[in-house]
Amino acid sequence: KNQVEQSPQSLIILEGKNCTLQCNYTVSPFSNLRWYKQDTGRGPVSLTIMTFSENTKSNGRYTATLDADTKQSSLHITASQLSDSASYICVVIKTTGGSYIPTFGRGTSLIVHP
Amino acid sequence: DSGVTQTPKHLITATGQRVTLRCSPRSGDLSVYWYQQSLDQGLQFLIQYYNGEERAKGNILERFSAQQFPDLHSELNLSSLELGDSALYFCASSVLGQGNYGYTFGSGTRLTVV
């Protein structure tokens, strides 16, 4: 059972529009939550890393939020560009026995149309 | 170029065979992580090494093994290959072994088992 659920599974938007991707998790004990962007056939690239005490973090046009109480995170993309077309993956890191174990969501596939 | 080098980029082999995937971490990074990405499972964490020693283990099959050498490069060995092992295998590296540091991913090795 995947403990990190992302929605929507896929999303199509027009260039210039904003969008928000969701991530709900049940992974514990929580260490940090990350958002990655993965272009087809390429390795994921880190967008943001948030620890328990951080509510929001921005990276250019990407803004991630975290509500550790409700175990929800979102990734907001502003003024989308064609190059934003990719899969966006939410990753939750848990601590166990001194190790840090990542659990990945299945990703949201974003397509930006001109 | 992320600085993490994976070879080979593509590999086609038959069921029952054994293959070795290689990863050179980014300069200065001590920790190496291996991941498997298949269409039906998404990204799965396999194993982590830190400065030559195994640090964390994920969903790694007994047919798979890995090691990190004194020069910090790592190899992932896959044996008795099955059709279901066909996937993208990613390596990532980070400066330290703790969970709050970002990973840098390589571009992956695409393994096809026929």
PDB file of C-alpha atoms in Angstrom:
ATOM      1  CA  LYS A   1       0.000   0.000   0.000  1.00  0.00           C
ATOM      2  CA  ASN A   2       1.432   3.328  -1.083  1.00  0.00           C
ATOM      3  CA  GLN A   3       1.610   5.721   1.848  1.00  0.00           C
ATOM      4  CA  VAL A   4       2.005   8.753  -0.377  1.00  0.00           C
ATOM      5  CA  GLU A   5      -0.963   9.595  -2.557  1.00  0.00           C
ATOM      6  CA  GLN A   6      -0.829  12.274  -5.234  1.00  0.00           C
ATOM      7  CA  SER A   7      -3.641  13.932  -7.107  1.00  0.00           C
ATOM      8  CA  PRO A   8      -4.581  14.481  -9.764  1.00  0.00           C
ATOM      9  CA  GLN A   9      -2.944  11.625 -11.639  1.00  0.00           C
ATOM     10  CA  SER A  10      -2.675  13.832 -14.716  1.00  0.00           C
ATOM     11  CA  LEU A  11      -3.402  17.437 -15.562  1.00  0.00           C
ATOM     12  CA  ILE A  12      -3.559  19.448 -18.744  1.00  0.00           C
ATOM     13  CA  ILE A  13      -3.375  23.243 -18.592  1.00  0.00           C
ATOM     14  CA  LEU A  14      -2.776  26.116 -20.963  1.00  0.00           C
ATOM     15  CA  GLU A  15       0.484  27.997 -20.986  1.00  0.00           C
ATOM     16  CA  GLY A  16       0.443  30.912 -18.585  1.00  0.00           C
ATOM     17  CA  LYS A  17      -2.127  29.381 -16.233  1.00  0.00           C
ATOM     18  CA  ASN A  18      -1.502  28.384 -12.624  1.00  0.00           C
ATOM     19  CA  CYS A  19      -2.040  24.936 -11.163  1.00  0.00           C
ATOM     20  CA  THR A  20      -1.840  23.129  -7.831  1.00  0.00           C
ATOM     21  CA  LEU A  21      -0.801  19.546  -7.255  1.00  0.00           C
ATOM     22  CA  GLN A  22      -1.696  17.672  -4.093  1.00  0.00           C
ATOM     23  CA  CYS A  23       0.136  15.153  -1.936  1.00  0.00           C
ATOM     24  CA  ASN A  24      -1.350  13.328   1.064  1.00  0.00           C
ATOM     25  CA  TYR A  25       0.745  11.012   3.156  1.00  0.00           C
ATOM     26  CA  THR A  26       0.555   8.650   6.094  1.00  0.00           C
ATOM     27  CA  VAL A  27       4.290   7.959   6.360  1.00  0.00           C
ATOM     28  CA  SER A  28       5.683   8.261   9.865  1.00  0.00           C
ATOM     29  CA  PRO A  29       7.768   9.151  11.711  1.00  0.00           C
ATOM     30  CA  PHE A  30       8.127  12.117   9.409  1.00  0.00           C
ATOM     31  CA  SER A  31      11.515  13.644   8.603  1.00  0.00           C
ATOM     32  CA  ASN A  32      10.964  15.779   5.528  1.00  0.00           C
ATOM     33  CA  LEU A  33       8.936  16.084   2.357  1.00  0.00           C
ATOM     34  CA  ARG A  34      10.303  16.761  -1.101  1.00  0.00           C
ATOM     35  CA  TRP A  35       8.914  17.641  -4.491  1.00  0.00           C
ATOM     36  CA  TYR A  36      10.740  16.525  -7.603  1.00  0.00           C
ATOM     37  CA  LYS A  37      10.264  17.275 -11.287  1.00  0.00           C
ATOM     38  CA  GLN A  38      10.987  14.433 -13.672  1.00  0.00           C
ATOM     39  CA  ASP A  39      11.160  14.854 -17.414  1.00  0.00           C
ATOM     40  CA  THR A  40      10.422  11.728 -19.437  1.00  0.00           C
ATOM     41  CA  GLY A  41      13.377   9.349 -19.408  1.00  0.00           C
ATOM     42  CA  ARG A  42      15.443  11.592 -17.140  1.00  0.00           C
ATOM     43  CA  GLY A  43      16.345  11.550 -13.488  1.00  0.00           C
ATOM     44  CA  PRO A  44      14.202  13.516 -11.014  1.00  0.00           C
ATOM     45  CA  VAL A  45      15.335  17.024 -10.151  1.00  0.00           C
ATOM     46  CA  SER A  46      14.726  18.454  -6.701  1.00  0.00           C
ATOM     47  CA  LEU A  47      12.345  21.421  -6.430  1.00  0.00           C
ATOM     48  CA  THR A  48      11.857  21.811  -2.673  1.00  0.00           C
ATOM     49  CA  ILE A  49      12.669  20.122   0.629  1.00  0.00           C
ATOM     50  CA  MET A  50      10.565  20.904   3.706  1.00  0.00           C
ATOM     51  CA  THR A  51      11.011  19.768   7.270  1.00  0.00           C
ATOM     52  CA  PHE A  52       8.327  19.494   9.926  1.00  0.00           C
ATOM     53  CA  SER A  53       8.560  23.142  10.975  1.00  0.00           C
ATOM     54  CA  GLU A  54       8.361  24.641   7.500  1.00  0.00           C
ATOM     55  CA  ASN A  55       4.959  25.598   6.113  1.00  0.00           C
ATOM     56  CA  THR A  56       5.982  26.955   2.755  1.00  0.00           C
ATOM     57  CA  LYS A  57       9.005  27.034   0.492  1.00  0.00           C
ATOM     58  CA  SER A  58       9.472  28.603  -2.904  1.00  0.00           C
ATOM     59  CA  ASN A  59      11.766  27.894  -5.811  1.00  0.00           C
ATOM     60  CA  GLY A  60      11.111  30.395  -8.579  1.00  0.00           C
ATOM     61  CA  ARG A  61       7.621  29.791  -9.932  1.00  0.00           C
ATOM     62  CA  TYR A  62       7.211  26.705  -7.736  1.00  0.00           C
ATOM     63  CA  THR A  63       5.777  27.081  -4.215  1.00  0.00           C
ATOM     64  CA  ALA A  64       5.312  24.099  -1.928  1.00  0.00           C
ATOM     65  CA  THR A  65       3.229  24.084   1.235  1.00  0.00           C
ATOM     66  CA  LEU A  66       3.183  21.597   4.066  1.00  0.00           C
ATOM     67  CA  ASP A  67       0.581  20.980   6.747  1.00  0.00           C
ATOM     68  CA  ALA A  68       2.185  18.425   9.029  1.00  0.00           C
ATOM     69  CA  ASP A  69      -0.945  18.196  11.176  1.00  0.00           C
ATOM     70  CA  THR A  70      -3.173  17.046   8.331  1.00  0.00           C
ATOM     71  CA  LYS A  71      -0.251  15.387   6.515  1.00  0.00           C
ATOM     72  CA  GLN A  72      -0.890  17.250   3.319  1.00  0.00           C
ATOM     73  CA  SER A  73       1.360  19.100   0.919  1.00  0.00           C
ATOM     74  CA  SER A  74       0.741  21.004  -2.264  1.00  0.00           C
ATOM     75  CA  LEU A  75       2.882  22.271  -5.096  1.00  0.00           C
ATOM     76  CA  HIS A  76       1.695  25.435  -6.798  1.00  0.00           C
ATOM     77  CA  ILE A  77       3.045  26.337 -10.207  1.00  0.00           C
ATOM     78  CA  THR A  78       2.601  29.939 -11.268  1.00  0.00           C
ATOM     79  CA  ALA A  79       2.443  31.219 -14.851  1.00  0.00           C
ATOM     80  CA  SER A  80       3.096  27.809 -16.354  1.00  0.00           C
ATOM     81  CA  GLN A  81       5.508  27.367 -19.242  1.00  0.00           C
ATOM     82  CA  LEU A  82       5.763  24.647 -21.875  1.00  0.00           C
ATOM     83  CA  SER A  83       8.921  23.420 -20.143  1.00  0.00           C
ATOM     84  CA  ASP A  84       6.880  22.673 -17.019  1.00  0.00           C
ATOM     85  CA  SER A  85       5.445  19.625 -18.813  1.00  0.00           C
ATOM     86  CA  ALA A  86       6.769  16.748 -16.716  1.00  0.00           C
ATOM     87  CA  SER A  87       5.922  14.378 -13.908  1.00  0.00           C
ATOM     88  CA  TYR A  88       5.905  15.906 -10.413  1.00  0.00           C
ATOM     89  CA  ILE A  89       6.731  13.494  -7.656  1.00  0.00           C
ATOM     90  CA  CYS A  90       6.110  13.917  -3.939  1.00  0.00           C
ATOM     91  CA  VAL A  91       8.539  12.074  -1.668  1.00  0.00           C
ATOM     92  CA  VAL A  92       8.189  11.675   2.086  1.00  0.00           C
ATOM     93  CA  ILE A  93      11.254  10.724   4.101  1.00  0.00           C
ATOM     94  CA  LYS A  94      10.753   8.831   7.328  1.00  0.00           C
ATOM     95  CA  THR A  95      13.275   8.085  10.035  1.00  0.00           C
ATOM     96  CA  THR A  96      13.633   4.571  11.333  1.00  0.00           C
ATOM     97  CA  GLY A  97      16.461   3.189  13.435  1.00  0.00           C
ATOM     98  CA  GLY A  98      18.738   6.046  12.440  1.00  0.00           C
ATOM     99  CA  SER A  99      18.070   5.512   8.744  1.00  0.00           C
ATOM    100  CA  TYR A 100      16.120   7.758   6.405  1.00  0.00           C
ATOM    101  CA  ILE A 101      13.761   5.881   4.102  1.00  0.00           C
ATOM    102  CA  PRO A 102      11.989   7.611   1.198  1.00  0.00           C
ATOM    103  CA  THR A 103       8.493   6.736   0.039  1.00  0.00           C
ATOM    104  CA  PHE A 104       7.531   8.046  -3.367  1.00  0.00           C
ATOM    105  CA  GLY A 105       4.162   9.046  -4.700  1.00  0.00           C
ATOM    106  CA  ARG A 106       3.166   7.858  -8.161  1.00  0.00           C
ATOM    107  CA  GLY A 107       3.456  11.382  -9.486  1.00  0.00           C
ATOM    108  CA  THR A 108       1.223  13.844 -11.288  1.00  0.00           C
ATOM    109  CA  SER A 109       1.758  14.077 -15.018  1.00  0.00           C
ATOM    110  CA  LEU A 110       1.459  17.710 -16.087  1.00  0.00           C
ATOM    111  CA  ILE A 111       1.048  18.734 -19.699  1.00  0.00           C
ATOM    112  CA  VAL A 112       1.207  22.406 -20.589  1.00  0.00           C
ATOM    113  CA  HIS A 113      -0.324  23.283 -23.956  1.00  0.00           C
ATOM    114  CA  PRO A 114       0.484  26.444 -25.927  1.00  0.00           C
TER     115      PRO A 114
ATOM    116  CA  ASP B   1      24.744  17.194 -16.444  1.00  0.00           C
ATOM    117  CA  SER B   2      23.904  16.542 -12.781  1.00  0.00           C
ATOM    118  CA  GLY B   3      27.381  15.294 -11.904  1.00  0.00           C
ATOM    119  CA  VAL B   4      26.112  11.789 -11.130  1.00  0.00           C
ATOM    120  CA  THR B   5      27.240   9.367 -13.831  1.00  0.00           C
ATOM    121  CA  GLN B   6      25.481   6.112 -14.554  1.00  0.00           C
ATOM    122  CA  THR B   7      26.602   3.469 -17.007  1.00  0.00           C
ATOM    123  CA  PRO B   8      25.467   1.920 -19.187  1.00  0.00           C
ATOM    124  CA  LYS B   9      22.537   4.055 -20.338  1.00  0.00           C
ATOM    125  CA  HIS B  10      20.764   1.106 -21.907  1.00  0.00           C
ATOM    126  CA  LEU B  11      21.039  -2.612 -21.312  1.00  0.00           C
ATOM    127  CA  ILE B  12      19.189  -5.476 -22.964  1.00  0.00           C
ATOM    128  CA  THR B  13      19.646  -8.955 -21.563  1.00  0.00           C
ATOM    129  CA  ALA B  14      17.887 -12.298 -21.354  1.00  0.00           C
ATOM    130  CA  THR B  15      16.006 -13.815 -18.441  1.00  0.00           C
ATOM    131  CA  GLY B  16      18.218 -15.664 -15.992  1.00  0.00           C
ATOM    132  CA  GLN B  17      21.239 -13.497 -16.706  1.00  0.00           C
ATOM    133  CA  ARG B  18      23.200 -11.236 -14.379  1.00  0.00           C
ATOM    134  CA  VAL B  19      24.073  -7.586 -14.974  1.00  0.00           C
ATOM    135  CA  THR B  20      26.013  -4.884 -13.163  1.00  0.00           C
ATOM    136  CA  LEU B  21      25.006  -1.241 -13.159  1.00  0.00           C
ATOM    137  CA  ARG B  22      27.567   1.369 -12.244  1.00  0.00           C
ATOM    138  CA  CYS B  23      27.236   4.763 -10.577  1.00  0.00           C
ATOM    139  CA  SER B  24      29.784   7.483  -9.908  1.00  0.00           C
ATOM    140  CA  PRO B  25      28.508  10.021  -7.396  1.00  0.00           C
ATOM    141  CA  ARG B  26      28.860  13.768  -7.671  1.00  0.00           C
ATOM    142  CA  SER B  27      32.261  15.008  -6.550  1.00  0.00           C
ATOM    143  CA  GLY B  28      32.303  15.394  -2.769  1.00  0.00           C
ATOM    144  CA  ASP B  29      29.194  13.303  -2.153  1.00  0.00           C
ATOM    145  CA  LEU B  30      29.674  10.389   0.226  1.00  0.00           C
ATOM    146  CA  SER B  31      26.258   8.784   0.013  1.00  0.00           C
ATOM    147  CA  VAL B  32      24.833   6.776  -2.883  1.00  0.00           C
ATOM    148  CA  TYR B  33      21.251   5.635  -3.294  1.00  0.00           C
ATOM    149  CA  TRP B  34      19.735   3.194  -5.775  1.00  0.00           C
ATOM    150  CA  TYR B  35      16.164   3.342  -7.029  1.00  0.00           C
ATOM    151  CA  GLN B  36      14.033   1.313  -9.399  1.00  0.00           C
ATOM    152  CA  GLN B  37      11.343   2.939 -11.510  1.00  0.00           C
ATOM    153  CA  SER B  38       8.865   0.779 -13.356  1.00  0.00           C
ATOM    154  CA  LEU B  39       5.676   1.813 -15.115  1.00  0.00           C
ATOM    155  CA  ASP B  40       3.376   0.048 -12.665  1.00  0.00           C
ATOM    156  CA  GLN B  41       5.264   0.726  -9.418  1.00  0.00           C
ATOM    157  CA  GLY B  42       6.685   4.203  -9.769  1.00  0.00           C
ATOM    158  CA  LEU B  43       9.945   4.977  -8.001  1.00  0.00           C
ATOM    159  CA  GLN B  44      11.049   2.493  -5.345  1.00  0.00           C
ATOM    160  CA  PHE B  45      13.978   2.952  -2.983  1.00  0.00           C
ATOM    161  CA  LEU B  46      16.343  -0.013  -3.080  1.00  0.00           C
ATOM    162  CA  ILE B  47      19.389   0.680  -0.947  1.00  0.00           C
ATOM    163  CA  GLN B  48      21.701   3.400   0.374  1.00  0.00           C
ATOM    164  CA  TYR B  49      25.435   3.367   1.011  1.00  0.00           C
ATOM    165  CA  TYR B  50      27.381   5.950   2.953  1.00  0.00           C
ATOM    166  CA  ASN B  51      31.155   6.101   2.731  1.00  0.00           C
ATOM    167  CA  GLY B  52      31.403   2.437   1.803  1.00  0.00           C
ATOM    168  CA  GLU B  53      28.910   1.033   4.273  1.00  0.00           C
ATOM    169  CA  GLU B  54      25.284   0.063   3.859  1.00  0.00           C
ATOM    170  CA  ARG B  55      23.137   2.697   5.589  1.00  0.00           C
ATOM    171  CA  ALA B  56      19.531   1.897   4.698  1.00  0.00           C
ATOM    172  CA  LYS B  57      17.650  -0.783   2.859  1.00  0.00           C
ATOM    173  CA  GLY B  58      14.358  -0.502   1.037  1.00  0.00           C
ATOM    174  CA  ASN B  59      12.491  -2.874  -1.228  1.00  0.00           C
ATOM    175  CA  ILE B  60      15.541  -4.633  -2.595  1.00  0.00           C
ATOM    176  CA  LEU B  61      15.114  -8.222  -3.727  1.00  0.00           C
ATOM    177  CA  GLU B  62      17.500 -10.917  -2.524  1.00  0.00           C
ATOM    178  CA  ARG B  63      18.563 -11.417  -6.158  1.00  0.00           C
ATOM    179  CA  PHE B  64      19.891  -7.851  -6.114  1.00  0.00           C
ATOM    180  CA  SER B  65      22.985  -6.663  -4.282  1.00  0.00           C
ATOM    181  CA  ALA B  66      25.040  -3.517  -4.193  1.00  0.00           C
ATOM    182  CA  GLN B  67      28.298  -2.191  -2.871  1.00  0.00           C
ATOM    183  CA  GLN B  68      30.188   1.074  -2.615  1.00  0.00           C
ATOM    184  CA  PHE B  69      33.915   1.035  -3.280  1.00  0.00           C
ATOM    185  CA  PRO B  70      36.707   3.048  -1.606  1.00  0.00           C
ATOM    186  CA  ASP B  71      36.631   5.579  -4.460  1.00  0.00           C
ATOM    187  CA  LEU B  72      32.899   5.976  -3.626  1.00  0.00           C
ATOM    188  CA  HIS B  73      31.546   4.644  -6.894  1.00  0.00           C
ATOM    189  CA  SER B  74      28.813   2.068  -6.487  1.00  0.00           C
ATOM    190  CA  GLU B  75      27.615  -0.967  -8.353  1.00  0.00           C
ATOM    191  CA  LEU B  76      24.206  -2.587  -8.355  1.00  0.00           C
ATOM    192  CA  ASN B  77      24.224  -6.265  -9.263  1.00  0.00           C
ATOM    193  CA  LEU B  78      21.051  -7.857 -10.555  1.00  0.00           C
ATOM    194  CA  SER B  79      21.013 -11.639 -10.953  1.00  0.00           C
ATOM    195  CA  SER B  80      18.609 -14.335 -12.130  1.00  0.00           C
ATOM    196  CA  LEU B  81      16.850 -11.619 -14.062  1.00  0.00           C
ATOM    197  CA  GLU B  82      13.132 -11.845 -14.697  1.00  0.00           C
ATOM    198  CA  LEU B  83      10.937 -10.009 -17.165  1.00  0.00           C
ATOM    199  CA  GLY B  84       9.548  -7.955 -14.289  1.00  0.00           C
ATOM    200  CA  ASP B  85      12.975  -6.535 -13.546  1.00  0.00           C
ATOM    201  CA  SER B  86      12.739  -4.430 -16.690  1.00  0.00           C
ATOM    202  CA  ALA B  87      12.805  -0.855 -15.434  1.00  0.00           C
ATOM    203  CA  LEU B  88      14.763   2.342 -15.162  1.00  0.00           C
ATOM    204  CA  TYR B  89      17.384   2.142 -12.446  1.00  0.00           C
ATOM    205  CA  PHE B  90      18.476   5.443 -10.958  1.00  0.00           C
ATOM    206  CA  CYS B  91      21.387   6.266  -8.767  1.00  0.00           C
ATOM    207  CA  ALA B  92      21.450   9.404  -6.646  1.00  0.00           C
ATOM    208  CA  SER B  93      24.080  10.897  -4.392  1.00  0.00           C
ATOM    209  CA  SER B  94      24.182  13.327  -1.491  1.00  0.00           C
ATOM    210  CA  VAL B  95      26.835  14.990   0.610  1.00  0.00           C
ATOM    211  CA  LEU B  96      25.997  13.185   3.820  1.00  0.00           C
ATOM    212  CA  GLY B  97      23.904  10.225   4.813  1.00  0.00           C
ATOM    213  CA  GLN B  98      21.286  12.097   6.797  1.00  0.00           C
ATOM    214  CA  GLY B  99      17.814  12.514   5.434  1.00  0.00           C
ATOM    215  CA  ASN B 100      17.537  16.288   5.260  1.00  0.00           C
ATOM    216  CA  TYR B 101      20.043  16.682   2.471  1.00  0.00           C
ATOM    217  CA  GLY B 102      18.996  16.796  -1.121  1.00  0.00           C
ATOM    218  CA  TYR B 103      19.777  14.018  -3.542  1.00  0.00           C
ATOM    219  CA  THR B 104      21.168  14.537  -7.016  1.00  0.00           C
ATOM    220  CA  PHE B 105      19.970  11.936  -9.479  1.00  0.00           C
ATOM    221  CA  GLY B 106      21.795  10.467 -12.427  1.00  0.00           C
ATOM    222  CA  SER B 107      20.123  10.000 -15.777  1.00  0.00           C
ATOM    223  CA  GLY B 108      19.456   6.320 -15.175  1.00  0.00           C
ATOM    224  CA  THR B 109      20.095   2.948 -16.764  1.00  0.00           C
ATOM    225  CA  ARG B 110      17.232   1.486 -18.756  1.00  0.00           C
ATOM    226  CA  LEU B 111      17.236  -2.287 -18.317  1.00  0.00           C
ATOM    227  CA  THR B 112      15.195  -4.451 -20.650  1.00  0.00           C
ATOM    228  CA  VAL B 113      14.934  -8.156 -19.884  1.00  0.00           C
ATOM    229  CA  VAL B 114      13.729 -10.262 -22.799  1.00  0.00           C
TER     230      VAL B 114
END
